[in-house]
Short mmCIF file of N, CA and C and ligand atoms in Angstrom, two decimals:
data_model
loop_
_atom_site.label_atom_id
_atom_site.label_comp_id
_atom_site.label_asym_id
_atom_site.label_seq_id
_atom_site.Cartn_x
_atom_site.Cartn_y
_atom_site.Cartn_z
N MET A 18 116.26 85.90 97.50
CA MET A 18 116.97 84.61 96.74
C MET A 18 117.51 85.35 95.68
N GLN A 19 118.70 85.00 95.27
CA GLN A 19 119.54 85.21 94.22
C GLN A 19 119.60 83.96 93.45
N LYS A 20 119.06 84.44 91.88
CA LYS A 20 119.17 83.58 90.88
C LYS A 20 120.68 83.96 89.71
N VAL A 21 121.70 82.45 89.65
CA VAL A 21 122.87 83.02 89.34
C VAL A 21 123.17 81.84 88.23
N LEU A 22 123.52 82.48 86.95
CA LEU A 22 123.69 81.77 86.04
C LEU A 22 124.87 81.59 85.02
N PHE A 23 125.55 80.64 85.03
CA PHE A 23 127.13 80.45 84.64
C PHE A 23 126.98 80.24 83.51
N VAL A 24 127.40 80.70 82.49
CA VAL A 24 127.12 80.58 80.95
C VAL A 24 128.87 80.09 80.08
N CYS A 25 129.42 79.17 79.34
CA CYS A 25 130.00 79.48 78.35
C CYS A 25 129.83 78.80 77.14
N LEU A 26 130.63 78.43 76.44
CA LEU A 26 130.28 78.19 74.97
C LEU A 26 129.60 76.78 75.08
N GLY A 27 130.12 76.21 75.60
CA GLY A 27 129.94 74.37 75.61
C GLY A 27 128.66 73.94 76.27
N ASN A 28 128.63 74.95 78.08
CA ASN A 28 128.37 73.99 78.74
C ASN A 28 128.66 72.45 79.52
N ILE A 29 129.92 72.46 79.19
CA ILE A 29 130.40 70.96 79.35
C ILE A 29 131.52 71.33 80.21
N CYS A 30 132.58 72.43 79.93
CA CYS A 30 133.56 72.42 80.92
C CYS A 30 133.48 73.71 81.69
N ARG A 31 133.35 75.18 81.62
CA ARG A 31 133.68 76.04 82.58
C ARG A 31 132.58 76.07 83.19
N SER A 32 131.61 76.10 82.49
CA SER A 32 130.11 76.91 83.35
C SER A 32 129.71 75.55 84.28
N PRO A 33 129.80 74.60 84.18
CA PRO A 33 129.25 73.27 84.67
C PRO A 33 130.27 73.49 86.18
N MET A 34 131.72 73.97 85.76
CA MET A 34 132.61 73.78 86.82
C MET A 34 131.92 74.73 87.82
N ALA A 35 131.28 75.91 87.64
CA ALA A 35 131.91 77.33 88.17
C ALA A 35 129.79 76.56 88.74
N GLU A 36 128.99 75.93 88.35
CA GLU A 36 128.42 75.75 88.60
C GLU A 36 127.85 75.04 90.13
N TYR A 37 128.76 73.75 89.93
CA TYR A 37 129.17 72.97 90.93
C TYR A 37 129.97 73.54 92.23
N ILE A 38 130.46 74.39 91.87
CA ILE A 38 131.60 75.05 92.65
C ILE A 38 131.43 76.01 93.31
N PHE A 39 130.04 77.11 92.96
CA PHE A 39 129.93 78.03 93.71
C PHE A 39 128.74 76.99 94.33
N LYS A 40 127.80 76.28 94.29
CA LYS A 40 127.26 75.29 94.85
C LYS A 40 127.40 75.38 96.24
N ASP A 41 128.56 74.77 95.90
CA ASP A 41 129.60 73.69 97.13
C ASP A 41 130.01 75.14 97.94
N ILE A 42 130.59 76.17 97.33
CA ILE A 42 130.62 77.70 98.44
C ILE A 42 129.53 77.74 98.98
N VAL A 43 128.45 78.24 98.36
CA VAL A 43 127.40 78.45 98.98
C VAL A 43 127.17 77.58 100.25
N ALA A 44 126.78 76.02 99.75
CA ALA A 44 126.61 75.42 100.99
C ALA A 44 127.67 75.28 102.30
N LYS A 45 128.88 75.78 101.71
CA LYS A 45 129.81 75.67 102.99
C LYS A 45 129.45 76.84 104.11
N ASN A 46 128.60 78.04 103.32
CA ASN A 46 128.38 79.10 103.83
C ASN A 46 127.19 79.11 104.19
N GLY A 47 126.52 78.02 104.42
CA GLY A 47 125.33 77.94 104.96
C GLY A 47 124.14 78.63 104.57
N GLN A 48 124.23 79.03 102.92
CA GLN A 48 123.37 79.97 102.10
C GLN A 48 122.40 79.39 100.85
N GLU A 49 122.48 77.93 101.60
CA GLU A 49 121.60 77.01 100.41
C GLU A 49 120.67 77.92 100.00
N LYS A 50 119.45 77.81 100.83
CA LYS A 50 117.77 78.89 100.93
C LYS A 50 117.79 79.99 99.86
N ASN A 51 118.97 80.56 99.98
CA ASN A 51 119.02 82.13 99.54
C ASN A 51 119.25 81.84 97.64
N PHE A 52 119.66 80.89 97.27
CA PHE A 52 120.31 80.78 95.94
C PHE A 52 119.99 79.56 95.11
N TYR A 53 119.62 80.17 94.31
CA TYR A 53 119.28 78.78 92.69
C TYR A 53 120.03 79.64 91.62
N ILE A 54 121.08 78.14 91.59
CA ILE A 54 122.25 78.13 90.67
C ILE A 54 122.18 77.33 89.69
N SER A 55 122.59 77.37 88.28
CA SER A 55 122.46 76.63 87.17
C SER A 55 123.23 77.17 86.04
N SER A 56 123.57 76.40 84.88
CA SER A 56 124.35 76.91 83.87
C SER A 56 124.17 76.80 82.42
N ALA A 57 124.67 77.42 81.77
CA ALA A 57 123.86 77.14 80.01
C ALA A 57 125.37 77.09 79.11
N ALA A 58 124.52 77.10 77.72
CA ALA A 58 125.91 77.61 76.50
C ALA A 58 125.34 78.56 75.80
N THR A 59 126.25 79.35 75.39
CA THR A 59 126.00 79.87 74.05
C THR A 59 125.30 79.36 72.92
N SER A 60 126.62 77.93 72.64
CA SER A 60 126.27 77.15 71.66
C SER A 60 125.40 76.12 71.65
N THR A 61 124.92 75.36 70.26
CA THR A 61 123.81 74.15 70.75
C THR A 61 124.98 73.20 70.58
N GLU A 62 126.44 73.27 70.12
CA GLU A 62 127.18 72.14 70.18
C GLU A 62 127.13 70.67 70.95
N GLU A 63 126.84 70.86 72.33
CA GLU A 63 126.94 69.87 73.04
C GLU A 63 125.93 69.63 74.43
N ILE A 64 124.41 70.35 73.22
CA ILE A 64 123.26 70.24 74.29
C ILE A 64 122.76 68.81 74.39
N GLY A 65 122.73 68.75 75.82
CA GLY A 65 121.95 67.37 76.40
C GLY A 65 123.13 66.51 76.56
N ASN A 66 124.82 66.65 76.56
CA ASN A 66 125.40 66.39 76.98
C ASN A 66 125.81 66.24 78.35
N ASP A 67 126.44 65.36 79.18
CA ASP A 67 127.22 65.38 80.50
C ASP A 67 128.69 66.23 80.33
N MET A 68 128.37 66.52 81.57
CA MET A 68 130.37 67.13 81.20
C MET A 68 131.89 66.74 81.38
N HIS A 69 132.57 67.51 80.53
CA HIS A 69 133.47 66.99 79.76
C HIS A 69 134.29 66.15 81.07
N TYR A 70 135.14 65.27 81.12
CA TYR A 70 135.83 64.40 82.10
C TYR A 70 136.45 65.28 82.82
N GLY A 71 137.37 65.89 81.69
CA GLY A 71 138.24 66.84 82.83
C GLY A 71 137.74 68.00 83.92
N THR A 72 136.52 68.45 83.55
CA THR A 72 135.90 69.11 84.49
C THR A 72 135.43 68.07 86.07
N LYS A 73 134.87 66.75 85.14
CA LYS A 73 134.53 65.90 86.69
C LYS A 73 135.48 65.94 87.07
N GLU A 74 136.89 65.29 86.99
CA GLU A 74 138.07 65.03 87.55
C GLU A 74 138.54 65.86 88.26
N LYS A 75 138.32 67.02 88.21
CA LYS A 75 138.83 68.10 88.89
C LYS A 75 137.37 68.52 90.38
N LEU A 76 136.29 68.13 89.26
CA LEU A 76 135.36 67.96 90.89
C LEU A 76 136.05 66.91 91.81
N LEU A 77 135.68 65.65 91.19
CA LEU A 77 135.80 64.74 91.70
C LEU A 77 137.20 64.96 93.22
N GLU A 78 138.19 65.47 92.22
CA GLU A 78 139.81 65.85 93.20
C GLU A 78 139.70 66.25 94.54
N HIS A 79 138.75 67.66 94.33
CA HIS A 79 138.22 68.43 94.96
C HIS A 79 137.19 68.16 95.80
N ASN A 80 136.79 67.16 95.83
CA ASN A 80 135.49 66.41 96.74
C ASN A 80 134.03 67.32 96.73
N ILE A 81 133.87 67.80 95.11
CA ILE A 81 132.98 69.09 95.06
C ILE A 81 132.19 68.22 94.54
N PRO A 82 130.65 67.75 94.98
CA PRO A 82 129.48 67.23 94.54
C PRO A 82 128.88 67.94 93.57
N PHE A 83 128.71 66.54 92.55
CA PHE A 83 128.19 66.86 91.48
C PHE A 83 126.62 65.75 91.09
N GLN A 84 125.72 66.60 90.39
CA GLN A 84 125.20 65.49 89.55
C GLN A 84 125.44 65.19 88.12
N LYS A 85 124.11 64.42 87.82
CA LYS A 85 124.34 64.06 86.37
C LYS A 85 123.74 65.35 85.51
N HIS A 86 124.50 66.04 84.64
CA HIS A 86 124.67 67.31 84.08
C HIS A 86 124.28 66.92 82.42
N ARG A 87 123.08 67.92 82.20
CA ARG A 87 122.88 68.03 80.93
C ARG A 87 122.82 69.11 80.18
N ALA A 88 123.83 69.44 79.23
CA ALA A 88 123.79 70.80 79.08
C ALA A 88 122.73 71.28 78.22
N LYS A 89 122.58 72.82 78.61
CA LYS A 89 121.39 73.58 77.99
C LYS A 89 121.81 74.70 77.45
N GLN A 90 121.43 75.50 76.16
CA GLN A 90 121.82 76.36 75.96
C GLN A 90 120.98 77.88 76.42
N LEU A 91 121.33 78.74 76.47
CA LEU A 91 121.07 79.90 77.43
C LEU A 91 119.61 80.56 76.34
N LYS A 92 118.56 81.02 77.08
CA LYS A 92 117.34 81.06 75.93
C LYS A 92 116.99 82.55 76.80
N LYS A 93 116.92 83.61 75.52
CA LYS A 93 116.07 84.81 75.54
C LYS A 93 115.35 85.22 77.17
N GLU A 94 114.52 83.72 77.52
CA GLU A 94 113.58 83.98 78.88
C GLU A 94 114.64 84.38 79.88
N ASP A 95 115.70 83.80 79.83
CA ASP A 95 116.33 83.32 80.93
C ASP A 95 117.09 84.88 81.64
N TYR A 96 116.71 85.49 80.80
CA TYR A 96 116.91 87.10 81.07
C TYR A 96 116.10 87.75 82.63
N ASP A 97 114.60 86.92 82.23
CA ASP A 97 113.79 87.84 83.38
C ASP A 97 114.02 86.70 84.62
N LYS A 98 114.43 85.53 84.59
CA LYS A 98 114.48 84.55 85.26
C LYS A 98 115.65 84.75 86.60
N TYR A 99 117.10 85.01 85.53
CA TYR A 99 117.95 85.42 86.48
C TYR A 99 118.17 86.59 86.78
N ASP A 100 119.12 86.91 88.15
CA ASP A 100 119.86 88.09 88.53
C ASP A 100 120.94 88.22 88.09
N TYR A 101 121.80 87.01 87.77
CA TYR A 101 123.08 87.78 87.36
C TYR A 101 123.69 86.59 86.68
N ILE A 102 123.92 86.82 84.88
CA ILE A 102 124.34 85.73 83.68
C ILE A 102 125.73 86.07 83.74
N LEU A 103 126.61 85.10 83.94
CA LEU A 103 127.93 85.34 84.33
C LEU A 103 128.66 84.64 83.57
N GLY A 104 129.21 84.97 82.42
CA GLY A 104 130.03 84.47 81.02
C GLY A 104 131.47 84.39 81.85
N MET A 105 132.26 83.34 80.91
CA MET A 105 133.44 82.96 81.29
C MET A 105 134.69 83.81 80.61
N ASP A 106 134.10 84.10 79.56
CA ASP A 106 134.98 85.30 78.31
C ASP A 106 134.64 86.13 77.83
N HIS A 107 135.24 87.01 77.09
CA HIS A 107 134.28 87.98 76.54
C HIS A 107 133.85 87.49 74.56
N TRP A 108 134.23 86.08 74.41
CA TRP A 108 133.47 85.50 73.47
C TRP A 108 132.10 85.41 74.03
N ASN A 109 132.15 84.44 75.16
CA ASN A 109 130.83 84.40 75.61
C ASN A 109 130.09 85.62 75.82
N LEU A 110 130.50 86.69 76.41
CA LEU A 110 129.48 88.31 76.06
C LEU A 110 128.38 88.27 75.25
N LYS A 111 129.62 87.76 74.34
CA LYS A 111 129.12 88.65 73.22
C LYS A 111 128.18 87.75 72.29
N ASN A 112 128.30 86.39 72.63
CA ASN A 112 127.08 85.67 72.14
C ASN A 112 125.75 85.63 72.95
N MET A 113 126.35 85.74 74.58
CA MET A 113 124.95 85.98 75.73
C MET A 113 124.41 86.99 74.82
N LEU A 114 125.03 88.14 74.79
CA LEU A 114 123.84 89.77 74.28
C LEU A 114 123.47 89.53 73.18
N ARG A 115 123.94 88.67 72.04
CA ARG A 115 123.31 88.29 70.98
C ARG A 115 121.85 87.49 71.23
N ILE A 116 121.62 86.45 72.14
CA ILE A 116 120.96 85.99 72.69
C ILE A 116 119.81 86.84 73.43
N LEU A 117 120.53 87.30 74.41
CA LEU A 117 119.63 88.09 75.32
C LEU A 117 119.06 89.18 75.02
N LYS A 118 119.77 89.91 73.77
CA LYS A 118 118.90 90.90 72.37
C LYS A 118 119.76 92.53 73.72
N SER A 119 119.68 92.52 74.97
CA SER A 119 119.78 93.40 75.66
C SER A 119 120.11 93.10 76.86
N ASP A 120 121.07 94.42 77.75
CA ASP A 120 121.28 94.12 79.14
C ASP A 120 120.54 94.92 80.13
N PRO A 121 119.37 95.57 79.92
CA PRO A 121 118.89 96.68 80.93
C PRO A 121 119.25 96.55 82.22
N GLU A 122 119.33 95.92 82.28
CA GLU A 122 119.29 95.83 84.06
C GLU A 122 120.68 95.38 84.65
N ASP A 123 121.75 95.20 83.84
CA ASP A 123 123.08 95.02 84.08
C ASP A 123 123.71 94.10 84.99
N LYS A 124 122.66 92.60 84.10
CA LYS A 124 122.98 91.57 85.04
C LYS A 124 124.16 90.70 84.20
N VAL A 125 124.47 90.69 83.25
CA VAL A 125 125.61 90.30 82.54
C VAL A 125 127.00 90.45 82.58
N LYS A 126 127.38 90.12 83.12
CA LYS A 126 129.06 89.94 83.52
C LYS A 126 130.16 88.95 83.10
N LEU A 127 131.20 89.23 83.67
CA LEU A 127 132.22 88.02 83.50
C LEU A 127 132.75 87.69 84.99
N LEU A 128 132.53 86.44 85.03
CA LEU A 128 132.53 85.78 86.60
C LEU A 128 133.71 86.71 86.86
N LEU A 129 134.98 86.55 86.23
CA LEU A 129 136.18 87.08 87.07
C LEU A 129 135.93 88.81 87.23
N ASP A 130 135.43 89.37 86.42
CA ASP A 130 134.53 90.90 86.82
C ASP A 130 134.78 91.06 88.29
N TYR A 131 134.19 90.07 89.70
CA TYR A 131 134.19 89.80 90.72
C TYR A 131 135.56 89.88 91.44
N SER A 132 136.46 89.52 90.55
CA SER A 132 137.84 89.29 90.96
C SER A 132 138.93 90.59 91.07
N ASP A 133 140.16 90.76 92.25
CA ASP A 133 140.87 91.56 92.23
C ASP A 133 141.53 91.81 90.29
N ALA A 134 141.17 91.06 89.86
CA ALA A 134 142.21 90.75 88.91
C ALA A 134 141.18 90.03 87.60
N PRO A 135 140.24 91.37 87.02
CA PRO A 135 139.12 90.93 86.05
C PRO A 135 139.97 90.18 84.81
N ARG A 136 139.64 89.23 84.51
CA ARG A 136 139.91 88.36 82.93
C ARG A 136 139.20 87.29 82.50
N ASP A 137 139.50 86.83 81.06
CA ASP A 137 138.62 85.80 80.67
C ASP A 137 139.38 84.23 81.81
N ILE A 138 138.18 83.59 81.20
CA ILE A 138 138.62 82.26 81.98
C ILE A 138 138.75 81.42 80.39
N ALA A 139 139.94 80.92 80.49
CA ALA A 139 140.47 80.21 78.86
C ALA A 139 139.96 79.18 78.59
N ASP A 140 139.40 78.34 77.82
CA ASP A 140 138.29 77.72 77.61
C ASP A 140 139.69 76.22 77.41
N PRO A 141 139.21 75.47 78.08
CA PRO A 141 140.21 74.04 78.55
C PRO A 141 139.84 72.89 77.82
N TRP A 142 138.52 73.24 76.95
CA TRP A 142 138.19 71.89 75.86
C TRP A 142 139.52 72.20 74.56
N TYR A 143 139.98 73.53 74.09
CA TYR A 143 141.23 73.84 73.86
C TYR A 143 142.45 73.93 74.58
N THR A 144 142.69 74.32 75.36
CA THR A 144 143.81 74.24 76.09
C THR A 144 144.20 73.00 76.93
N GLY A 145 143.35 72.51 77.29
CA GLY A 145 143.47 71.27 78.18
C GLY A 145 143.89 71.58 79.67
N GLY A 146 143.93 72.88 79.83
CA GLY A 146 144.17 73.22 81.11
C GLY A 146 143.04 73.18 82.14
N PHE A 147 142.83 72.09 82.65
CA PHE A 147 141.58 72.42 83.69
C PHE A 147 142.00 72.70 85.03
N ASP A 148 143.58 72.69 85.33
CA ASP A 148 143.97 72.65 86.96
C ASP A 148 144.03 74.65 86.75
N VAL A 149 144.09 75.17 85.56
CA VAL A 149 144.33 76.94 85.54
C VAL A 149 142.63 77.22 85.53
N THR A 150 141.69 75.70 84.83
CA THR A 150 140.26 76.51 84.91
C THR A 150 139.83 76.31 86.53
N TYR A 151 140.16 75.36 87.22
CA TYR A 151 139.55 75.17 88.32
C TYR A 151 140.00 76.37 89.54
N SER A 152 141.34 76.74 89.13
CA SER A 152 141.36 77.88 90.28
C SER A 152 141.38 79.40 89.87
N ASP A 153 140.56 79.53 88.59
CA ASP A 153 140.45 80.39 88.21
C ASP A 153 138.77 80.14 88.56
N VAL A 154 138.51 79.34 87.91
CA VAL A 154 136.58 79.31 88.79
C VAL A 154 136.64 79.75 90.26
N VAL A 155 137.36 79.15 90.99
CA VAL A 155 137.34 79.48 92.78
C VAL A 155 137.10 80.49 92.66
N GLU A 156 138.36 80.82 92.12
CA GLU A 156 138.61 82.55 92.57
C GLU A 156 137.53 83.70 92.28
N GLY A 157 136.71 83.43 91.23
CA GLY A 157 135.54 83.90 91.09
C GLY A 157 134.73 83.41 91.75
N CYS A 158 134.31 82.58 91.88
CA CYS A 158 133.13 82.04 92.48
C CYS A 158 133.13 82.72 93.99
N GLU A 159 134.73 82.75 94.50
CA GLU A 159 134.85 83.32 96.50
C GLU A 159 134.53 84.80 96.09
N ALA A 160 135.08 85.38 94.85
CA ALA A 160 135.08 86.90 95.26
C ALA A 160 133.49 87.30 94.57
N PHE A 161 132.66 86.26 94.01
CA PHE A 161 131.36 86.84 93.56
C PHE A 161 130.52 86.76 95.35
N LEU A 162 130.72 85.42 95.71
CA LEU A 162 129.91 85.76 97.04
C LEU A 162 130.50 86.97 97.80
N GLU A 163 131.42 86.96 98.03
CA GLU A 163 132.16 88.04 98.96
C GLU A 163 131.47 89.35 98.46
N TYR A 164 131.19 89.96 97.09
CA TYR A 164 130.74 90.94 96.47
C TYR A 164 129.08 90.90 96.91
N LEU A 165 128.39 89.75 97.02
CA LEU A 165 126.81 89.92 97.34
C LEU A 165 127.17 90.52 98.74
N LYS A 166 127.81 89.36 99.58
CA LYS A 166 128.49 89.60 100.99
C LYS A 166 127.99 91.36 101.62
N ASP A 167 128.96 92.04 100.99
CA ASP A 167 129.57 93.19 100.38
C ASP A 167 128.54 94.11 100.47
N LYS A 168 127.52 93.95 99.57
CA LYS A 168 126.30 94.52 98.77
C LYS A 168 124.93 94.17 99.85
N LYS A 169 125.22 93.47 100.57
CA LYS A 169 124.06 92.99 101.69
C LYS A 169 123.16 92.24 100.71
N LYS A 170 123.46 91.36 99.59
CA LYS A 170 122.32 90.64 99.06
C LYS A 170 122.13 89.35 99.32
N LEU A 171 122.67 89.23 100.69
CA LEU A 171 122.22 87.87 100.95
C LEU A 171 122.01 88.12 102.53
P1 LIG B 211 132.93 75.35 77.65
O1 LIG B 211 134.20 74.52 76.69
O2 LIG B 211 132.42 76.87 76.51
O3 LIG B 211 133.88 75.47 78.81
O4 LIG B 211 131.87 74.06 78.00
C1 LIG B 211 133.93 73.67 75.43
C2 LIG B 211 133.26 72.83 75.12
C3 LIG B 211 132.62 72.33 73.98
C4 LIG B 211 133.05 73.00 73.05
C5 LIG B 211 133.62 74.13 72.95
C6 LIG B 211 133.95 74.93 73.98
N1 LIG B 211 132.58 72.74 71.21
O5 LIG B 211 133.38 73.40 70.59
O6 LIG B 211 131.88 71.68 71.15
#
């Protein structure tokens, strides 16, 4: 069982998009039983709130199932609970390490570290660019699943 936590600033745009896109990719690969997947925020701004309509719109447009979402904050205890804790940008990484204190098992990465072009995923809360967010998140999620297959983790 691989336990994966996607993390962004608010847990209403990028990380829930990654959570539901990755769940969908995993299901289409017949790997549901091998994963526990969730998402969290570094900030307290949106705790308890549902996803941003821009994220929901993209998921609906691409027929990606999702449930009612309630934003939650990353906790120090999540370090032991998850195998992979994947941020969306370098600012997230900094805040994730502030909460988690340290990363002795090298679990903390950027989602796009697994792609051929590692980079940040820009925050659509500020850019309004949910199309770019969607394609970046799909690229990262597909590359991450390939990485796990290559490393014989599944
Ligand atoms: P996210 O976007 O980190 O992709 O969920 C944001 C959502 C909310 C805020 C910032 C970014 N905010 O400041 O409330």
